[in-house]
Amino acid sequence: MKKTGIQLIDNNDAGNVLDLKVNTVYDASGKIISGLVIGDTLEQNKALILIAHPGDFKHRPDIGVGLGDIQFSEDYLEYRHRIREHFAKDGLRVTELDLYENKPIRIIADYE
């Protein structure tokens, strides 16, 4: 399933956001037996698509909204269209999208 995978550090964890979330477990002899945290990645996938620019993902160079560039634009309609388009490329279906000037961004989307 697309929304399960290796998790990244989020604001609730110590460390740099977007680093791999690692919880190292050692056996009795001191060898690492597990470490990467696997779990629900839906929200991090949505965030990565929003902040990435086209070409940032080597395996999918056509995906990336580049939402940070909205500060240089007043065309919120264009960005709402980009979000729907690029989420769809990853298999995400957007059911609600609020992106307006001076309002909090709200995106409800899930994998089909």
Steps between C-alpha positions, in 0.01 A plus 500: 500500500635843407434660836722258691875540487812633668408795717683829518557706811216744561457800730422272795839326485845618595722550196484664162167484322521283184776276642417130523330400823730243660431299815804275530447161669800283591514129573687348798832506310466867412403456134229721353192288428262777399494874475296671232149589614227374268150645521234725350666746260191662347555842657873503430439398137257790459748741662788383281296547182404851614854618579679325213553655159479302176829313463563460875392133503739294289247218454213742416641825356151610390371534859542808717275799571769742624258660746775719645494703180145617574650797689606638160157446346144608560351226284355271764275336241811381312639344818169330583508350151865392541427333833212297353704411191817394680318313777311307230830403335589325827157337529360743758138608461434848643157532660545843660745777417504844661783724382422869516697810589539557876318176586639171636565234237272198533537194278306179548630227270547125509630228271239349272 
